[in-house]
Amino acid sequence: MDIYQLAVRPLLFSALKADPEAVHKQSLDLLHAIDSTPTSPLTKIAKASFQQYFCRADRQLEQSLFGLKFANPVGLAAGFDKDGIAAGIWQYLGFGFAELGTVTYHPQPGNERPRLFRLPQDRAALNRMGFNNLGSAAMAAALQQRERGDFTIPIGINLGKSKITELEDAATDYLGSFQRLKDLGDYFVINVSSPNTPGLRTLQEIEPLRIIFDTLQQENQGRKPILVKIAPDLAWEDISAVVELSQASKLAGIIATNTTLDRSQLTTKIIARTGKTVTEEAGGISGAPVRQKSTEVIRFIHQQTGGSLPIIGVGGIFTADDAWEKITAGASLIQVYTGWTYNGPWMVDRILTGLLAKLEARGLRSISEAVGIGKD
């Protein structure tokens, strides 16, 4: 354990009884302050320290996927930097890529607070944020102020549907955001799997999804990789149908998975902050409880496609063992969020160090050789 887990996390999680969303905002504001003052001596010192303690470079960890080069397979999942205000800092924290958003066409405040809860007994979080963000125009303005050389890692942008937009107009809503941002992101994700926007998950049905895919790909004309993010709660036949449609629509890959609505595996029974049972509180569960299911979905997709459709695996990754499980099930890349908030900024380096050890132990020359090899 490091100083974060021994001292900082207990202080934030228990002693101060701080609102998780407030802590998140304060952390992001600090990172934004560092990111937005590149010539400041303090910023230069901070970035140099971040690189020293959190970054690990090794050619065995490098991959090229859908036309992009990834220095390592560990990325920051969507949801942490919703508006892209710290877009240039993630490379200094060891990440091989970062996904901004979820961003919607219209600015929206999200759901009422409190809407983010930690479940320490389960190493999990419950959130019903509701795509709170400043809108795609604001993100575009923020990113347009950056020099392209500011980013040494691929930057993805996760697109969601605005709450005020009717479901039948979803494709137009996604298209509007994509048109604003298409020159500013390296890849894009169609998020139809958040449980916190009413009716959104119905867009995972084939016909609405086909319209969204076709609309964005017609605008895209093959210029940028577009992926889709799916829920872990879909039936196998529905996942299979989404995979087939993704291939037919020439999507670049699938992100598996979003948060789950399943509470059956939780140890937590009561949310202390509200006094309500965990089943009474709306929202999706992230962290350790979704690990096994997301891995099963990854394995299913990899087997169905024969590894021809790249997968970004997300859900319950805390350690190198968790990351290895996702990769050997079929994920070429992985993303972290909840595990990172529990384990702190040293987690990425520990995962990468562990992955290198696993490659060496198995006589593999690169991380790509481990993708989909199964348990060994």
Coordinates of C-alpha atoms in Angstrom, one line a residue, residues 121-301:
Q121 CA -17.3 -2.5 1.4
D122 CA -17.8 -3.5 -2.3
R123 CA -14.9 -1.4 -3.7
A124 CA -17.6 0.2 -5.8
A125 CA -19.5 3.4 -6.6
L126 CA -23.1 4.1 -7.3
N127 CA -23.7 7.0 -9.7
R128 CA -26.7 8.6 -11.3
M129 CA -24.9 11.7 -12.6
G130 CA -27.1 12.0 -15.7
F131 CA -24.6 13.3 -18.2
N132 CA -23.9 16.6 -16.4
N133 CA -21.7 18.6 -18.7
L134 CA -21.3 22.0 -20.3
G135 CA -22.3 20.8 -23.8
S136 CA -20.3 20.0 -26.9
A137 CA -19.9 23.6 -28.0
A138 CA -18.1 24.3 -24.7
M139 CA -15.9 21.3 -25.1
A140 CA -15.1 22.3 -28.7
A141 CA -14.1 25.8 -27.5
A142 CA -11.9 24.4 -24.8
L143 CA -10.1 21.9 -27.1
Q144 CA -9.7 24.5 -29.9
Q145 CA -7.5 26.6 -27.5
R146 CA -5.0 23.7 -27.3
E147 CA -2.2 23.0 -29.7
R148 CA -2.3 19.6 -31.2
G149 CA 1.2 19.0 -29.8
D150 CA -0.2 19.4 -26.3
F151 CA -1.3 15.7 -26.5
T152 CA 1.1 12.9 -26.7
I153 CA -1.6 10.2 -26.2
P154 CA -4.8 9.6 -28.1
I155 CA -7.8 11.6 -26.9
G156 CA -11.2 10.0 -27.2
I157 CA -14.5 11.8 -26.9
N158 CA -17.6 10.0 -25.5
L159 CA -20.9 11.3 -27.0
G160 CA -24.2 11.0 -25.2
K161 CA -27.8 12.0 -26.0
S162 CA -29.2 15.2 -24.5
K163 CA -31.9 14.5 -22.0
I164 CA -34.3 17.1 -23.6
T165 CA -33.9 15.4 -27.0
E166 CA -36.6 12.9 -27.9
L167 CA -35.4 9.3 -28.5
E168 CA -36.6 9.4 -32.1
D169 CA -34.3 12.4 -32.6
A170 CA -31.3 10.8 -30.9
A171 CA -29.2 10.4 -34.1
T172 CA -29.5 14.1 -34.9
D173 CA -28.4 14.9 -31.4
Y174 CA -25.3 12.7 -31.6
L175 CA -24.5 14.0 -35.0
G176 CA -24.6 17.6 -33.8
S177 CA -22.0 16.9 -31.2
F178 CA -19.9 14.9 -33.6
Q179 CA -19.9 17.7 -36.1
R180 CA -18.7 20.2 -33.5
L181 CA -15.9 17.9 -32.2
K182 CA -14.9 15.6 -35.1
D183 CA -11.6 17.5 -35.8
L184 CA -10.7 17.7 -32.1
G185 CA -10.8 14.0 -31.0
D186 CA -8.7 11.1 -32.1
Y187 CA -11.6 8.6 -31.7
F188 CA -15.3 8.8 -30.7
V189 CA -17.6 6.7 -28.7
I190 CA -21.4 6.4 -29.0
N191 CA -22.7 6.0 -25.5
V192 CA -26.1 4.4 -25.5
S193 CA -25.6 2.4 -22.3
S194 CA -25.7 4.8 -19.4
P195 CA -28.6 3.9 -17.1
N196 CA -29.0 7.5 -15.9
T197 CA -30.7 9.1 -18.9
P198 CA -34.4 8.0 -19.3
G199 CA -34.8 5.6 -22.2
L200 CA -31.2 5.8 -23.3
R201 CA -30.5 2.1 -23.1
T202 CA -33.4 1.4 -25.5
L203 CA -31.1 2.9 -28.2
Q204 CA -29.1 -0.4 -27.9
E205 CA -31.9 -2.0 -29.8
I206 CA -30.9 -2.7 -33.4
E207 CA -33.0 -0.4 -35.4
P208 CA -32.4 2.8 -33.4
L209 CA -28.7 1.9 -33.2
R210 CA -28.5 1.3 -36.9
I211 CA -29.9 4.8 -37.6
I212 CA -27.3 6.4 -35.2
F213 CA -24.4 4.4 -36.7
D214 CA -25.4 5.2 -40.3
T215 CA -25.9 8.9 -39.5
L216 CA -22.5 9.3 -37.9
Q217 CA -20.6 7.2 -40.4
Q218 CA -22.1 9.1 -43.3
E219 CA -20.8 12.3 -41.7
N220 CA -17.5 10.7 -40.8
Q221 CA -16.6 9.2 -44.1
G222 CA -14.0 6.9 -42.5
R223 CA -11.9 9.8 -41.1
K224 CA -12.1 9.0 -37.4
P225 CA -12.5 5.7 -35.5
I226 CA -16.0 5.4 -34.0
L227 CA -16.8 2.9 -31.3
V228 CA -19.9 2.0 -29.3
K229 CA -20.1 1.5 -25.5
I230 CA -22.5 -1.2 -24.3
A231 CA -24.1 -2.2 -21.0
P232 CA -23.2 -5.4 -19.1
D233 CA -26.9 -6.1 -18.6
L234 CA -27.7 -7.0 -22.2
A235 CA -28.8 -10.5 -23.0
W236 CA -26.2 -12.5 -25.0
E237 CA -28.4 -12.5 -28.1
D238 CA -28.6 -8.7 -27.9
I239 CA -24.9 -8.3 -27.5
S240 CA -24.4 -10.6 -30.5
A241 CA -26.8 -8.4 -32.6
V242 CA -24.9 -5.2 -31.6
V243 CA -21.6 -6.8 -32.5
E244 CA -22.9 -7.9 -35.9
L245 CA -24.3 -4.4 -36.6
S246 CA -21.0 -2.8 -35.5
Q247 CA -19.1 -4.9 -37.9
A248 CA -21.6 -4.2 -40.7
S249 CA -21.4 -0.5 -40.0
K250 CA -17.6 -0.6 -40.0
L251 CA -17.3 0.7 -36.4
A252 CA -13.7 0.6 -35.1
G253 CA -14.5 -1.3 -31.9
I254 CA -16.6 -1.8 -28.9
I255 CA -16.2 -0.7 -25.3
A256 CA -17.3 -3.3 -22.8
T257 CA -18.8 -2.3 -20.5
N258 CA -20.7 0.6 -18.8
T259 CA -22.1 0.4 -15.3
T260 CA -24.6 -2.3 -14.2
L261 CA -28.0 -2.1 -12.6
D262 CA -27.5 -5.4 -10.9
R263 CA -27.2 -5.1 -7.1
S264 CA -27.3 -8.8 -6.3
Q265 CA -23.6 -9.1 -5.5
L266 CA -23.4 -6.1 -3.2
T267 CA -22.4 -6.4 0.4
T268 CA -23.6 -2.8 1.0
K269 CA -27.3 -2.8 2.0
I270 CA -27.8 0.8 3.2
I271 CA -26.5 4.1 1.7
A272 CA -25.3 5.9 4.8
R273 CA -25.7 9.3 3.4
T274 CA -29.4 8.9 2.5
G275 CA -30.5 6.1 4.9
K276 CA -32.1 4.3 2.0
T277 CA -31.4 0.7 0.8
V278 CA -29.0 0.3 -2.1
T279 CA -31.9 -1.1 -4.1
E280 CA -34.0 2.1 -3.5
E281 CA -31.3 4.3 -4.9
A282 CA -31.3 4.7 -8.7
G283 CA -28.1 4.6 -10.7
G284 CA -25.4 2.4 -12.1
I285 CA -22.8 0.4 -10.1
S286 CA -19.1 0.6 -11.1
G287 CA -16.0 -1.0 -9.6
A288 CA -15.4 -4.5 -8.4
P289 CA -19.0 -5.8 -8.7
V290 CA -19.0 -5.4 -12.5
R291 CA -15.5 -7.0 -13.0
Q292 CA -16.6 -10.5 -13.8
K293 CA -19.6 -9.6 -15.9
S294 CA -17.6 -7.2 -18.1
T295 CA -14.9 -9.8 -18.6
E296 CA -17.5 -12.3 -19.7
V297 CA -18.9 -9.8 -22.2
I298 CA -15.4 -9.2 -23.5
R299 CA -14.7 -12.9 -23.9
F300 CA -18.0 -13.4 -25.7
I301 CA -17.4 -10.6 -28.2

